């Protein structure tokens, strides 16, 4: 545990959490419409993965705000996208579920559960044909591992030895469905262990996430084929803003809130004397300012013109994609 890593991880996780808390507030005010899926509680996964997988292509599910921030996307353009404004990363047309930025190799926010996996496999196949060692990172939730697209994807990736990391956030609930109701076992790495190296890690520990993805990245870049990681984690909010999460007990919530990845990282660093308390205080103030500026930017940005309704519907010629 290095001080520089603690500072980077803490800043990005706290920035992501405050971004989503602000997004929740703005949604309740009616400034954000459509779906809004929050990552609160799962920041160690989003930040640890993106910090480790620093090159190559990233395909994500729709709970991707913190992933996008950790990848380098400006919180202002993300918030503007949530507001449906012209200055948003997808010109205000995608909303929360479609944060797409080819310049960051971030093909995020697939709205179909598990839909990102076949596209990620296709991209990995292209990478291999081109002879590049930079691989592909595909992240999804536990519910996605019950779909046919998931099994077809891990099968082809293994058969063709493609450079791809499959990363599953196991927060135990696919919307309101407990994993044990639809799967014969809860340790999901078992679904992939006959296809590729497959591990289960603590997704509430940002260093464990970071180190495992670093190891997986080295594996796929050496041409050894795909790698599978299951991270045990937990979302503190409902599946989306329309979900009050009452299917979970207060006792269960308390157990996982004691494992809060942000507070635990801060307390551990302070206890070990690696980072001074002043850093965390100053960082918190800095983040409050950044979030306030992001909301102001989104609120004051223009709406898309009506002529934009029919543009970007089809991609005639994509630039900077898998290149």
PDB file of N, CA, C and O in Angstrom, residues 45-73 97-110 115-124 127 132 134-140 163-167 169 213 217 220-221 320-323:
ATOM      1  N   UNK A  45     -14.705  -1.545  -6.813  1.00  0.00           N
ATOM      2  CA  UNK A  45     -14.668  -2.291  -8.074  1.00  0.00           C
ATOM      3  C   UNK A  45     -14.429  -1.336  -9.241  1.00  0.00           C
ATOM      4  O   UNK A  45     -13.536  -1.542 -10.070  1.00  0.00           O
ATOM      5  N   UNK A  46     -15.224  -0.280  -9.305  1.00  0.00           N
ATOM      6  CA  UNK A  46     -15.129   0.640 -10.445  1.00  0.00           C
ATOM      7  C   UNK A  46     -13.750   1.293 -10.526  1.00  0.00           C
ATOM      8  O   UNK A  46     -13.154   1.383 -11.606  1.00  0.00           O
ATOM      9  N   UNK A  47     -13.238   1.749  -9.397  1.00  0.00           N
ATOM     10  CA  UNK A  47     -11.958   2.458  -9.405  1.00  0.00           C
ATOM     11  C   UNK A  47     -10.775   1.485  -9.526  1.00  0.00           C
ATOM     12  O   UNK A  47      -9.858   1.717 -10.311  1.00  0.00           O
ATOM     13  N   UNK A  48     -10.812   0.395  -8.785  1.00  0.00           N
ATOM     14  CA  UNK A  48      -9.707  -0.562  -8.841  1.00  0.00           C
ATOM     15  C   UNK A  48      -9.515  -1.146 -10.225  1.00  0.00           C
ATOM     16  O   UNK A  48      -8.381  -1.305 -10.700  1.00  0.00           O
ATOM     17  N   UNK A  49     -10.614  -1.460 -10.916  1.00  0.00           N
ATOM     18  CA  UNK A  49     -10.501  -2.049 -12.255  1.00  0.00           C
ATOM     19  C   UNK A  49      -9.952  -1.051 -13.269  1.00  0.00           C
ATOM     20  O   UNK A  49      -9.044  -1.372 -14.045  1.00  0.00           O
ATOM     21  N   UNK A  50     -10.501   0.167 -13.253  1.00  0.00           N
ATOM     22  CA  UNK A  50     -10.087   1.139 -14.268  1.00  0.00           C
ATOM     23  C   UNK A  50      -8.670   1.656 -14.040  1.00  0.00           C
ATOM     24  O   UNK A  50      -7.974   2.005 -14.991  1.00  0.00           O
ATOM     25  N   UNK A  51      -8.225   1.711 -12.795  1.00  0.00           N
ATOM     26  CA  UNK A  51      -6.855   2.116 -12.540  1.00  0.00           C
ATOM     27  C   UNK A  51      -5.866   1.041 -12.982  1.00  0.00           C
ATOM     28  O   UNK A  51      -4.771   1.350 -13.441  1.00  0.00           O
ATOM     29  N   UNK A  52      -6.253  -0.210 -12.865  1.00  0.00           N
ATOM     30  CA  UNK A  52      -5.358  -1.301 -13.273  1.00  0.00           C
ATOM     31  C   UNK A  52      -5.387  -1.502 -14.782  1.00  0.00           C
ATOM     32  O   UNK A  52      -4.350  -1.690 -15.412  1.00  0.00           O
ATOM     33  N   UNK A  53      -6.578  -1.446 -15.372  1.00  0.00           N
ATOM     34  CA  UNK A  53      -6.712  -1.682 -16.818  1.00  0.00           C
ATOM     35  C   UNK A  53      -6.609  -0.324 -17.523  1.00  0.00           C
ATOM     36  O   UNK A  53      -7.585   0.265 -17.950  1.00  0.00           O
ATOM     37  N   UNK A  54      -5.377   0.161 -17.645  1.00  0.00           N
ATOM     38  CA  UNK A  54      -5.164   1.527 -18.098  1.00  0.00           C
ATOM     39  C   UNK A  54      -5.081   1.674 -19.614  1.00  0.00           C
ATOM     40  O   UNK A  54      -4.986   2.785 -20.133  1.00  0.00           O
ATOM     41  N   UNK A  55      -5.082   0.588 -20.351  1.00  0.00           N
ATOM     42  CA  UNK A  55      -5.123   0.668 -21.812  1.00  0.00           C
ATOM     43  C   UNK A  55      -5.974  -0.493 -22.324  1.00  0.00           C
ATOM     44  O   UNK A  55      -6.302  -1.406 -21.580  1.00  0.00           O
ATOM     45  N   UNK A  56      -6.306  -0.445 -23.607  1.00  0.00           N
ATOM     46  CA  UNK A  56      -7.219  -1.454 -24.132  1.00  0.00           C
ATOM     47  C   UNK A  56      -8.645  -0.949 -24.078  1.00  0.00           C
ATOM     48  O   UNK A  56      -8.923   0.194 -23.701  1.00  0.00           O
ATOM     49  N   UNK A  57      -9.566  -1.796 -24.471  1.00  0.00           N
ATOM     50  CA  UNK A  57     -10.967  -1.397 -24.638  1.00  0.00           C
ATOM     51  C   UNK A  57     -11.816  -1.848 -23.455  1.00  0.00           C
ATOM     52  O   UNK A  57     -11.641  -2.951 -22.937  1.00  0.00           O
ATOM     53  N   UNK A  58     -12.773  -1.000 -23.082  1.00  0.00           N
ATOM     54  CA  UNK A  58     -13.626  -1.275 -21.926  1.00  0.00           C
ATOM     55  C   UNK A  58     -15.093  -1.311 -22.363  1.00  0.00           C
ATOM     56  O   UNK A  58     -15.599  -0.358 -22.960  1.00  0.00           O
ATOM     57  N   UNK A  59     -15.738  -2.422 -22.072  1.00  0.00           N
ATOM     58  CA  UNK A  59     -17.167  -2.581 -22.355  1.00  0.00           C
ATOM     59  C   UNK A  59     -17.885  -2.752 -21.011  1.00  0.00           C
ATOM     60  O   UNK A  59     -17.508  -3.618 -20.215  1.00  0.00           O
ATOM     61  N   UNK A  60     -18.925  -1.958 -20.797  1.00  0.00           N
ATOM     62  CA  UNK A  60     -19.552  -1.973 -19.473  1.00  0.00           C
ATOM     63  C   UNK A  60     -21.057  -2.188 -19.542  1.00  0.00           C
ATOM     64  O   UNK A  60     -21.683  -2.075 -20.592  1.00  0.00           O
ATOM     65  N   UNK A  61     -21.605  -2.443 -18.373  1.00  0.00           N
ATOM     66  CA  UNK A  61     -23.049  -2.456 -18.171  1.00  0.00           C
ATOM     67  C   UNK A  61     -23.533  -1.017 -17.978  1.00  0.00           C
ATOM     68  O   UNK A  61     -22.760  -0.063 -18.150  1.00  0.00           O
ATOM     69  N   UNK A  62     -24.776  -0.874 -17.554  1.00  0.00           N
ATOM     70  CA  UNK A  62     -25.348   0.483 -17.460  1.00  0.00           C
ATOM     71  C   UNK A  62     -25.146   1.146 -16.103  1.00  0.00           C
ATOM     72  O   UNK A  62     -25.523   2.294 -15.926  1.00  0.00           O
ATOM     73  N   UNK A  63     -24.540   0.491 -15.142  1.00  0.00           N
ATOM     74  CA  UNK A  63     -24.228   1.111 -13.847  1.00  0.00           C
ATOM     75  C   UNK A  63     -22.785   1.616 -13.925  1.00  0.00           C
ATOM     76  O   UNK A  63     -21.887   1.104 -13.253  1.00  0.00           O
ATOM     77  N   UNK A  64     -22.564   2.643 -14.771  1.00  0.00           N
ATOM     78  CA  UNK A  64     -21.199   2.927 -15.188  1.00  0.00           C
ATOM     79  C   UNK A  64     -20.682   4.326 -14.883  1.00  0.00           C
ATOM     80  O   UNK A  64     -19.609   4.700 -15.356  1.00  0.00           O
ATOM     81  N   UNK A  65     -21.371   5.122 -14.091  1.00  0.00           N
ATOM     82  CA  UNK A  65     -20.902   6.491 -13.833  1.00  0.00           C
ATOM     83  C   UNK A  65     -19.494   6.517 -13.230  1.00  0.00           C
ATOM     84  O   UNK A  65     -18.625   7.263 -13.684  1.00  0.00           O
ATOM     85  N   UNK A  66     -19.279   5.709 -12.192  1.00  0.00           N
ATOM     86  CA  UNK A  66     -17.995   5.749 -11.487  1.00  0.00           C
ATOM     87  C   UNK A  66     -16.904   5.106 -12.348  1.00  0.00           C
ATOM     88  O   UNK A  66     -15.744   5.538 -12.320  1.00  0.00           O
ATOM     89  N   UNK A  67     -17.260   4.102 -13.120  1.00  0.00           N
ATOM     90  CA  UNK A  67     -16.295   3.526 -14.065  1.00  0.00           C
ATOM     91  C   UNK A  67     -15.813   4.604 -15.035  1.00  0.00           C
ATOM     92  O   UNK A  67     -14.623   4.711 -15.329  1.00  0.00           O
ATOM     93  N   UNK A  68     -16.744   5.401 -15.553  1.00  0.00           N
ATOM     94  CA  UNK A  68     -16.394   6.446 -16.519  1.00  0.00           C
ATOM     95  C   UNK A  68     -15.505   7.506 -15.887  1.00  0.00           C
ATOM     96  O   UNK A  68     -14.527   7.964 -16.500  1.00  0.00           O
ATOM     97  N   UNK A  69     -15.827   7.901 -14.652  1.00  0.00           N
ATOM     98  CA  UNK A  69     -14.992   8.885 -13.954  1.00  0.00           C
ATOM     99  C   UNK A  69     -13.583   8.327 -13.744  1.00  0.00           C
ATOM    100  O   UNK A  69     -12.589   8.997 -13.993  1.00  0.00           O
ATOM    101  N   UNK A  70     -13.497   7.089 -13.297  1.00  0.00           N
ATOM    102  CA  UNK A  70     -12.186   6.471 -13.052  1.00  0.00           C
ATOM    103  C   UNK A  70     -11.411   6.258 -14.343  1.00  0.00           C
ATOM    104  O   UNK A  70     -10.177   6.182 -14.328  1.00  0.00           O
ATOM    105  N   UNK A  71     -12.119   6.174 -15.456  1.00  0.00           N
ATOM    106  CA  UNK A  71     -11.448   6.019 -16.752  1.00  0.00           C
ATOM    107  C   UNK A  71     -10.888   7.344 -17.261  1.00  0.00           C
ATOM    108  O   UNK A  71     -10.067   7.370 -18.179  1.00  0.00           O
ATOM    109  N   UNK A  72     -11.371   8.446 -16.677  1.00  0.00           N
ATOM    110  CA  UNK A  72     -10.862   9.763 -17.072  1.00  0.00           C
ATOM    111  C   UNK A  72     -11.907  10.695 -17.654  1.00  0.00           C
ATOM    112  O   UNK A  72     -11.581  11.780 -18.122  1.00  0.00           O
ATOM    113  N   UNK A  73     -13.171  10.306 -17.615  1.00  0.00           N
ATOM    114  CA  UNK A  73     -14.232  11.154 -18.154  1.00  0.00           C
ATOM    115  C   UNK A  73     -14.534  12.280 -17.167  1.00  0.00           C
ATOM    116  O   UNK A  73     -14.560  12.065 -15.961  1.00  0.00           O
ATOM    117  N   UNK A  97     -27.544   5.679 -18.944  1.00  0.00           N
ATOM    118  CA  UNK A  97     -27.182   4.304 -19.312  1.00  0.00           C
ATOM    119  C   UNK A  97     -26.251   4.206 -20.514  1.00  0.00           C
ATOM    120  O   UNK A  97     -25.903   3.102 -20.936  1.00  0.00           O
ATOM    121  N   UNK A  98     -25.834   5.360 -21.090  1.00  0.00           N
ATOM    122  CA  UNK A  98     -25.025   5.293 -22.319  1.00  0.00           C
ATOM    123  C   UNK A  98     -23.920   6.338 -22.304  1.00  0.00           C
ATOM    124  O   UNK A  98     -23.993   7.348 -22.982  1.00  0.00           O
ATOM    125  N   UNK A  99     -22.886   6.082 -21.534  1.00  0.00           N
ATOM    126  CA  UNK A  99     -21.730   6.985 -21.493  1.00  0.00           C
ATOM    127  C   UNK A  99     -20.655   6.413 -22.405  1.00  0.00           C
ATOM    128  O   UNK A  99     -19.891   5.530 -22.004  1.00  0.00           O
ATOM    129  N   UNK A 100     -20.581   6.900 -23.625  1.00  0.00           N
ATOM    130  CA  UNK A 100     -19.748   6.307 -24.678  1.00  0.00           C
ATOM    131  C   UNK A 100     -18.677   7.312 -25.088  1.00  0.00           C
ATOM    132  O   UNK A 100     -18.989   8.431 -25.483  1.00  0.00           O
ATOM    133  N   UNK A 101     -17.402   6.920 -24.996  1.00  0.00           N
ATOM    134  CA  UNK A 101     -16.322   7.816 -25.390  1.00  0.00           C
ATOM    135  C   UNK A 101     -15.182   7.031 -26.039  1.00  0.00           C
ATOM    136  O   UNK A 101     -14.306   6.481 -25.351  1.00  0.00           O
ATOM    137  N   UNK A 102     -15.187   6.950 -27.402  1.00  0.00           N
ATOM    138  CA  UNK A 102     -14.136   6.186 -28.101  1.00  0.00           C
ATOM    139  C   UNK A 102     -12.729   6.686 -27.801  1.00  0.00           C
ATOM    140  O   UNK A 102     -11.782   5.893 -27.803  1.00  0.00           O
ATOM    141  N   UNK A 103     -12.572   7.996 -27.546  1.00  0.00           N
ATOM    142  CA  UNK A 103     -11.230   8.516 -27.275  1.00  0.00           C
ATOM    143  C   UNK A 103     -10.636   7.959 -25.987  1.00  0.00           C
ATOM    144  O   UNK A 103      -9.429   8.030 -25.771  1.00  0.00           O
ATOM    145  N   UNK A 104     -11.484   7.439 -25.124  1.00  0.00           N
ATOM    146  CA  UNK A 104     -11.008   6.781 -23.905  1.00  0.00           C
ATOM    147  C   UNK A 104     -11.127   5.260 -24.020  1.00  0.00           C
ATOM    148  O   UNK A 104     -10.949   4.547 -23.037  1.00  0.00           O
ATOM    149  N   UNK A 105     -11.445   4.780 -25.226  1.00  0.00           N
ATOM    150  CA  UNK A 105     -11.700   3.341 -25.452  1.00  0.00           C
ATOM    151  C   UNK A 105     -12.752   2.842 -24.469  1.00  0.00           C
ATOM    152  O   UNK A 105     -12.650   1.722 -23.952  1.00  0.00           O
ATOM    153  N   UNK A 106     -13.740   3.672 -24.234  1.00  0.00           N
ATOM    154  CA  UNK A 106     -14.786   3.362 -23.255  1.00  0.00           C
ATOM    155  C   UNK A 106     -16.114   3.203 -23.986  1.00  0.00           C
ATOM    156  O   UNK A 106     -16.726   4.184 -24.395  1.00  0.00           O
ATOM    157  N   UNK A 107     -16.513   1.967 -24.188  1.00  0.00           N
ATOM    158  CA  UNK A 107     -17.745   1.672 -24.921  1.00  0.00           C
ATOM    159  C   UNK A 107     -18.789   1.244 -23.891  1.00  0.00           C
ATOM    160  O   UNK A 107     -19.132   0.069 -23.761  1.00  0.00           O
ATOM    161  N   UNK A 108     -19.251   2.246 -23.166  1.00  0.00           N
ATOM    162  CA  UNK A 108     -19.990   1.927 -21.960  1.00  0.00           C
ATOM    163  C   UNK A 108     -21.487   2.121 -22.020  1.00  0.00           C
ATOM    164  O   UNK A 108     -22.035   2.734 -22.922  1.00  0.00           O
ATOM    165  N   UNK A 109     -22.109   1.540 -21.031  1.00  0.00           N
ATOM    166  CA  UNK A 109     -23.523   1.712 -20.821  1.00  0.00           C
ATOM    167  C   UNK A 109     -24.393   0.886 -21.737  1.00  0.00           C
ATOM    168  O   UNK A 109     -25.349   1.409 -22.305  1.00  0.00           O
ATOM    169  N   UNK A 110     -24.075  -0.401 -21.893  1.00  0.00           N
ATOM    170  CA  UNK A 110     -24.981  -1.258 -22.653  1.00  0.00           C
ATOM    171  C   UNK A 110     -26.238  -1.483 -21.815  1.00  0.00           C
ATOM    172  O   UNK A 110     -26.175  -1.961 -20.687  1.00  0.00           O
ATOM    173  N   UNK A 115     -25.462  -7.763 -22.695  1.00  0.00           N
ATOM    174  CA  UNK A 115     -25.275  -7.433 -24.106  1.00  0.00           C
ATOM    175  C   UNK A 115     -23.873  -6.976 -24.448  1.00  0.00           C
ATOM    176  O   UNK A 115     -23.470  -7.016 -25.618  1.00  0.00           O
ATOM    177  N   UNK A 116     -23.135  -6.530 -23.439  1.00  0.00           N
ATOM    178  CA  UNK A 116     -21.773  -6.047 -23.695  1.00  0.00           C
ATOM    179  C   UNK A 116     -20.784  -7.187 -23.947  1.00  0.00           C
ATOM    180  O   UNK A 116     -19.744  -6.982 -24.573  1.00  0.00           O
ATOM    181  N   UNK A 117     -21.091  -8.399 -23.488  1.00  0.00           N
ATOM    182  CA  UNK A 117     -20.110  -9.483 -23.595  1.00  0.00           C
ATOM    183  C   UNK A 117     -19.829  -9.913 -25.041  1.00  0.00           C
ATOM    184  O   UNK A 117     -18.664 -10.043 -25.426  1.00  0.00           O
ATOM    185  N   UNK A 118     -20.848 -10.160 -25.876  1.00  0.00           N
ATOM    186  CA  UNK A 118     -20.531 -10.532 -27.268  1.00  0.00           C
ATOM    187  C   UNK A 118     -19.765  -9.448 -28.018  1.00  0.00           C
ATOM    188  O   UNK A 118     -18.857  -9.752 -28.809  1.00  0.00           O
ATOM    189  N   UNK A 119     -20.092  -8.196 -27.777  1.00  0.00           N
ATOM    190  CA  UNK A 119     -19.357  -7.107 -28.447  1.00  0.00           C
ATOM    191  C   UNK A 119     -17.919  -7.062 -27.963  1.00  0.00           C
ATOM    192  O   UNK A 119     -16.989  -6.822 -28.751  1.00  0.00           O
ATOM    193  N   UNK A 120     -17.706  -7.287 -26.684  1.00  0.00           N
ATOM    194  CA  UNK A 120     -16.341  -7.296 -26.144  1.00  0.00           C
ATOM    195  C   UNK A 120     -15.535  -8.443 -26.747  1.00  0.00           C
ATOM    196  O   UNK A 120     -14.349  -8.289 -27.063  1.00  0.00           O
ATOM    197  N   UNK A 121     -16.169  -9.581 -26.936  1.00  0.00           N
ATOM    198  CA  UNK A 121     -15.479 -10.724 -27.548  1.00  0.00           C
ATOM    199  C   UNK A 121     -15.104 -10.398 -28.994  1.00  0.00           C
ATOM    200  O   UNK A 121     -13.995 -10.709 -29.455  1.00  0.00           O
ATOM    201  N   UNK A 122     -16.011  -9.760 -29.721  1.00  0.00           N
ATOM    202  CA  UNK A 122     -15.698  -9.352 -31.094  1.00  0.00           C
ATOM    203  C   UNK A 122     -14.526  -8.398 -31.143  1.00  0.00           C
ATOM    204  O   UNK A 122     -13.653  -8.496 -32.018  1.00  0.00           O
ATOM    205  N   UNK A 123     -14.498  -7.478 -30.204  1.00  0.00           N
ATOM    206  CA  UNK A 123     -13.393  -6.519 -30.130  1.00  0.00           C
ATOM    207  C   UNK A 123     -12.088  -7.233 -29.800  1.00  0.00           C
ATOM    208  O   UNK A 123     -11.033  -6.925 -30.371  1.00  0.00           O
ATOM    209  N   UNK A 124     -12.142  -8.191 -28.883  1.00  0.00           N
ATOM    210  CA  UNK A 124     -10.935  -8.955 -28.524  1.00  0.00           C
ATOM    211  C   UNK A 124     -10.422  -9.754 -29.728  1.00  0.00           C
ATOM    212  O   UNK A 124      -9.206  -9.885 -29.930  1.00  0.00           O
ATOM    213  N   UNK A 127      -8.616  -7.344 -31.872  1.00  0.00           N
ATOM    214  CA  UNK A 127      -7.313  -7.036 -31.272  1.00  0.00           C
ATOM    215  C   UNK A 127      -6.296  -8.128 -31.591  1.00  0.00           C
ATOM    216  O   UNK A 127      -5.139  -7.861 -31.903  1.00  0.00           O
ATOM    217  N   UNK A 132      -2.169  -6.854 -31.631  1.00  0.00           N
ATOM    218  CA  UNK A 132      -1.913  -5.944 -30.517  1.00  0.00           C
ATOM    219  C   UNK A 132      -1.978  -6.706 -29.197  1.00  0.00           C
ATOM    220  O   UNK A 132      -2.753  -7.643 -29.047  1.00  0.00           O
ATOM    221  N   UNK A 134      -2.672  -5.087 -26.290  1.00  0.00           N
ATOM    222  CA  UNK A 134      -3.685  -4.471 -25.425  1.00  0.00           C
ATOM    223  C   UNK A 134      -4.985  -5.251 -25.567  1.00  0.00           C
ATOM    224  O   UNK A 134      -5.466  -5.485 -26.674  1.00  0.00           O
ATOM    225  N   UNK A 135      -5.532  -5.657 -24.465  1.00  0.00           N
ATOM    226  CA  UNK A 135      -6.707  -6.519 -24.514  1.00  0.00           C
ATOM    227  C   UNK A 135      -8.002  -5.769 -24.308  1.00  0.00           C
ATOM    228  O   UNK A 135      -8.103  -4.561 -24.538  1.00  0.00           O
ATOM    229  N   UNK A 136      -9.003  -6.513 -23.855  1.00  0.00           N
ATOM    230  CA  UNK A 136     -10.349  -5.987 -23.678  1.00  0.00           C
ATOM    231  C   UNK A 136     -10.822  -6.327 -22.271  1.00  0.00           C
ATOM    232  O   UNK A 136     -10.540  -7.411 -21.747  1.00  0.00           O
ATOM    233  N   UNK A 137     -11.554  -5.381 -21.678  1.00  0.00           N
ATOM    234  CA  UNK A 137     -12.107  -5.566 -20.342  1.00  0.00           C
ATOM    235  C   UNK A 137     -13.622  -5.488 -20.437  1.00  0.00           C
ATOM    236  O   UNK A 137     -14.172  -4.498 -20.948  1.00  0.00           O
ATOM    237  N   UNK A 138     -14.316  -6.520 -19.979  1.00  0.00           N
ATOM    238  CA  UNK A 138     -15.780  -6.555 -20.046  1.00  0.00           C
ATOM    239  C   UNK A 138     -16.324  -6.776 -18.640  1.00  0.00           C
ATOM    240  O   UNK A 138     -16.037  -7.791 -18.013  1.00  0.00           O
ATOM    241  N   UNK A 139     -17.127  -5.828 -18.162  1.00  0.00           N
ATOM    242  CA  UNK A 139     -17.667  -5.919 -16.802  1.00  0.00           C
ATOM    243  C   UNK A 139     -19.186  -6.046 -16.842  1.00  0.00           C
ATOM    244  O   UNK A 139     -19.849  -5.429 -17.680  1.00  0.00           O
ATOM    245  N   UNK A 140     -19.712  -6.886 -15.955  1.00  0.00           N
ATOM    246  CA  UNK A 140     -21.160  -7.074 -15.886  1.00  0.00           C
ATOM    247  C   UNK A 140     -21.579  -7.452 -14.480  1.00  0.00           C
ATOM    248  O   UNK A 140     -20.734  -7.635 -13.591  1.00  0.00           O
ATOM    249  N   UNK A 163      -7.737 -12.172 -25.949  1.00  0.00           N
ATOM    250  CA  UNK A 163      -7.212 -11.345 -24.844  1.00  0.00           C
ATOM    251  C   UNK A 163      -8.316 -10.534 -24.172  1.00  0.00           C
ATOM    252  O   UNK A 163      -8.511  -9.346 -24.455  1.00  0.00           O
ATOM    253  N   UNK A 164      -9.054 -11.156 -23.281  1.00  0.00           N
ATOM    254  CA  UNK A 164     -10.184 -10.478 -22.665  1.00  0.00           C
ATOM    255  C   UNK A 164     -10.319 -10.880 -21.193  1.00  0.00           C
ATOM    256  O   UNK A 164     -10.123 -12.047 -20.838  1.00  0.00           O
ATOM    257  N   UNK A 165     -10.636  -9.891 -20.366  1.00  0.00           N
ATOM    258  CA  UNK A 165     -10.934 -10.132 -18.947  1.00  0.00           C
ATOM    259  C   UNK A 165     -12.443 -10.011 -18.764  1.00  0.00           C
ATOM    260  O   UNK A 165     -13.031  -8.982 -19.097  1.00  0.00           O
ATOM    261  N   UNK A 166     -13.051 -11.062 -18.255  1.00  0.00           N
ATOM    262  CA  UNK A 166     -14.466 -11.003 -17.856  1.00  0.00           C
ATOM    263  C   UNK A 166     -14.486 -10.679 -16.364  1.00  0.00           C
ATOM    264  O   UNK A 166     -13.896 -11.418 -15.560  1.00  0.00           O
ATOM    265  N   UNK A 167     -15.154  -9.595 -16.013  1.00  0.00           N
ATOM    266  CA  UNK A 167     -15.193  -9.166 -14.609  1.00  0.00           C
ATOM    267  C   UNK A 167     -16.648  -9.075 -14.158  1.00  0.00           C
ATOM    268  O   UNK A 167     -17.444  -8.325 -14.740  1.00  0.00           O
ATOM    269  N   UNK A 169     -19.387  -8.253 -11.159  1.00  0.00           N
ATOM    270  CA  UNK A 169     -19.730  -7.662  -9.870  1.00  0.00           C
ATOM    271  C   UNK A 169     -20.844  -8.501  -9.254  1.00  0.00           C
ATOM    272  O   UNK A 169     -21.983  -8.454  -9.721  1.00  0.00           O
ATOM    273  N   UNK A 213      -6.680  -7.417 -11.092  1.00  0.00           N
ATOM    274  CA  UNK A 213      -6.819  -7.003 -12.495  1.00  0.00           C
ATOM    275  C   UNK A 213      -5.439  -6.812 -13.127  1.00  0.00           C
ATOM    276  O   UNK A 213      -5.244  -7.137 -14.310  1.00  0.00           O
ATOM    277  N   UNK A 217      -4.413  -8.745 -16.406  1.00  0.00           N
ATOM    278  CA  UNK A 217      -3.970  -7.993 -17.587  1.00  0.00           C
ATOM    279  C   UNK A 217      -2.662  -8.550 -18.131  1.00  0.00           C
ATOM    280  O   UNK A 217      -2.497  -8.710 -19.344  1.00  0.00           O
ATOM    281  N   UNK A 220      -3.435 -11.875 -20.037  1.00  0.00           N
ATOM    282  CA  UNK A 220      -4.027 -11.797 -21.393  1.00  0.00           C
ATOM    283  C   UNK A 220      -3.060 -11.133 -22.374  1.00  0.00           C
ATOM    284  O   UNK A 220      -3.052 -11.460 -23.561  1.00  0.00           O
ATOM    285  N   UNK A 221      -2.239 -10.211 -21.889  1.00  0.00           N
ATOM    286  CA  UNK A 221      -1.292  -9.535 -22.789  1.00  0.00           C
ATOM    287  C   UNK A 221      -0.171 -10.463 -23.230  1.00  0.00           C
ATOM    288  O   UNK A 221       0.499 -10.195 -24.220  1.00  0.00           O
ATOM    289  N   UNK A 320     -11.912   5.998 -34.586  1.00  0.00           N
ATOM    290  CA  UNK A 320     -11.259   5.754 -33.290  1.00  0.00           C
ATOM    291  C   UNK A 320     -11.864   4.582 -32.533  1.00  0.00           C
ATOM    292  O   UNK A 320     -11.839   4.550 -31.309  1.00  0.00           O
ATOM    293  N   UNK A 321     -12.456   3.653 -33.239  1.00  0.00           N
ATOM    294  CA  UNK A 321     -13.016   2.476 -32.588  1.00  0.00           C
ATOM    295  C   UNK A 321     -12.123   1.275 -32.911  1.00  0.00           C
ATOM    296  O   UNK A 321     -11.865   0.994 -34.077  1.00  0.00           O
ATOM    297  N   UNK A 322     -11.642   0.612 -31.889  1.00  0.00           N
ATOM    298  CA  UNK A 322     -10.719  -0.517 -32.029  1.00  0.00           C
ATOM    299  C   UNK A 322      -9.583  -0.145 -32.967  1.00  0.00           C
ATOM    300  O   UNK A 322      -9.362  -0.755 -34.006  1.00  0.00           O
ATOM    301  N   UNK A 323      -8.909   0.922 -32.622  1.00  0.00           N
ATOM    302  CA  UNK A 323      -7.782   1.370 -33.445  1.00  0.00           C
ATOM    303  C   UNK A 323      -6.676   1.892 -32.567  1.00  0.00           C
ATOM    304  O   UNK A 323      -6.848   2.065 -31.382  1.00  0.00           O
TER     305      UNK A 323
END
